[in-house]
CSV table of C-alpha atoms in Angstrom, one decimal:
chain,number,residue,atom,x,y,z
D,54,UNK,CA,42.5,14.7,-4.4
D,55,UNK,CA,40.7,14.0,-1.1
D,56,UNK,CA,39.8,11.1,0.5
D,57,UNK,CA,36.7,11.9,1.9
D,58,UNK,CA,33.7,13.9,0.2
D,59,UNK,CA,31.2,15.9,1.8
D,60,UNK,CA,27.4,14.4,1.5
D,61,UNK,CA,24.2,16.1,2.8
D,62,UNK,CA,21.6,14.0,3.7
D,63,UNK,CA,18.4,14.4,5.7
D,64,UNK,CA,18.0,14.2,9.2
D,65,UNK,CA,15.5,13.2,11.5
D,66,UNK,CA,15.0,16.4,14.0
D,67,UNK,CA,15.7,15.3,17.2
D,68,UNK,CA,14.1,18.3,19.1
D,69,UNK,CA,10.4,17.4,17.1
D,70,UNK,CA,10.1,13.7,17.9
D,71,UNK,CA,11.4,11.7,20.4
D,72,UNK,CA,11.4,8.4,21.8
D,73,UNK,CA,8.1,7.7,23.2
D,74,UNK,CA,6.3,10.1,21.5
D,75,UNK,CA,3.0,8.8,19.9
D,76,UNK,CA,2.4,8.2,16.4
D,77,UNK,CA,0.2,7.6,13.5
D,78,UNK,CA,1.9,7.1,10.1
D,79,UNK,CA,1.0,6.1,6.4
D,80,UNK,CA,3.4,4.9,4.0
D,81,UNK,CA,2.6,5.9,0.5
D,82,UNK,CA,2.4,2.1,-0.4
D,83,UNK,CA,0.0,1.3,2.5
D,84,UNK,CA,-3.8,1.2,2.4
D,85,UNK,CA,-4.6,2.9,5.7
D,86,UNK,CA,-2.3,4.6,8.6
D,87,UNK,CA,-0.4,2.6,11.6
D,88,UNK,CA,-1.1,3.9,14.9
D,89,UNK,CA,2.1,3.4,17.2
D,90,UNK,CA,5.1,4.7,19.6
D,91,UNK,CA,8.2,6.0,18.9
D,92,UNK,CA,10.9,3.1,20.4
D,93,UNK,CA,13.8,4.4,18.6
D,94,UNK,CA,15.3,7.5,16.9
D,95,UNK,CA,18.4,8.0,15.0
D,96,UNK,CA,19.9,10.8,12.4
D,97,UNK,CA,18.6,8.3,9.4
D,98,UNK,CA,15.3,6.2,10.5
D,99,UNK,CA,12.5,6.1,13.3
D,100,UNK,CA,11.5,3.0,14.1
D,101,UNK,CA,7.7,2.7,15.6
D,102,UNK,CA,5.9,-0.5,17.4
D,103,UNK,CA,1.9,-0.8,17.0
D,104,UNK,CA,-0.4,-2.9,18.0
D,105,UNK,CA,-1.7,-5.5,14.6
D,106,UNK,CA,-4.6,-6.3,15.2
D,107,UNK,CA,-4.1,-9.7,16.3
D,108,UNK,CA,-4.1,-11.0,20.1
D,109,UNK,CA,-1.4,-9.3,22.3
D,110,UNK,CA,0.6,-9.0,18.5
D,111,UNK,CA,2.9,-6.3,17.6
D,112,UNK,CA,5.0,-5.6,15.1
D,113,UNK,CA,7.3,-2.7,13.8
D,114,UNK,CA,7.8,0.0,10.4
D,115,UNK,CA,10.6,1.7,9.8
D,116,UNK,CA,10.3,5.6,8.6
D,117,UNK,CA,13.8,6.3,6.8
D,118,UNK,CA,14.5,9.9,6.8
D,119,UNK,CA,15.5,9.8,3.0
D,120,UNK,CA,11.7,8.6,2.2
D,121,UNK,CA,10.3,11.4,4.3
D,122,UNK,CA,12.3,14.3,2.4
D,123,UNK,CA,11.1,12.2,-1.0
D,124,UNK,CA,7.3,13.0,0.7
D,125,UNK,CA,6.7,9.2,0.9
D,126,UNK,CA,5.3,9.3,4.3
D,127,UNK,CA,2.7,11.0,6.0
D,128,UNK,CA,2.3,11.1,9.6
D,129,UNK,CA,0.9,13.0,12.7
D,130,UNK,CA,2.9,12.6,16.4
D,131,UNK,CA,2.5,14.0,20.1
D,132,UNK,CA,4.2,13.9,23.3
D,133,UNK,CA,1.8,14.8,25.0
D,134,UNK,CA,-1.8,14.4,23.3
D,135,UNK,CA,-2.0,18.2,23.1
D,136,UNK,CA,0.0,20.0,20.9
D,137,UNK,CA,0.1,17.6,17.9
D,138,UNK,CA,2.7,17.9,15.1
D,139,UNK,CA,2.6,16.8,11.7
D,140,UNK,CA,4.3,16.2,8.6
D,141,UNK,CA,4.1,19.6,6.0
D,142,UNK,CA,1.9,18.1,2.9
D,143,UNK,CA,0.5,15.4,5.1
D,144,UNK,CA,-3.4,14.5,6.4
């Protein structure tokens, strides 16, 4: 019997979106898309800052790459403003 038991799981693709990287993102719960950065990228989650609305306020949302395989999330992102990438089956 082993121990330890293989699991697949989605990952983010590190080579497609990076830290810094512009995005604009739409949670299938949400009313409208978030316009924001890329501050942080790991195998599991993206986490994105944008700009509420509100004074100099931001805040955060967290893209988990489990609800992105489940087609939960649509988004668009860029380095670079040019080539712009997007998410298959999104807007």
């Amino acid at each position: 019997m082993a121990l330890i038991k293989d699991n697949e799981a989605p990952v983010f693709d590190r080579e497609q979106v990076h830290k810094g990287d512009l995005i604009r993102a739409k949670h299938q719960t949400w009313d409208e898309y978030r316009n924001g950065l890329v501050v942080s990228i790991a195998d599991d989650r993206l986490v994105a800052q944008y700009y509420t609305g509100y004074g100099n306020v931001t805040n955060h949302f967290v893209m988990l790459a489990e609800e992105v395989s489940r087609g939960e999330w649509q988004a668009a992102w860029t380095s670079d403003l040019e080539e712009i990438a997007k998410l298959e089956g999104g807007d």
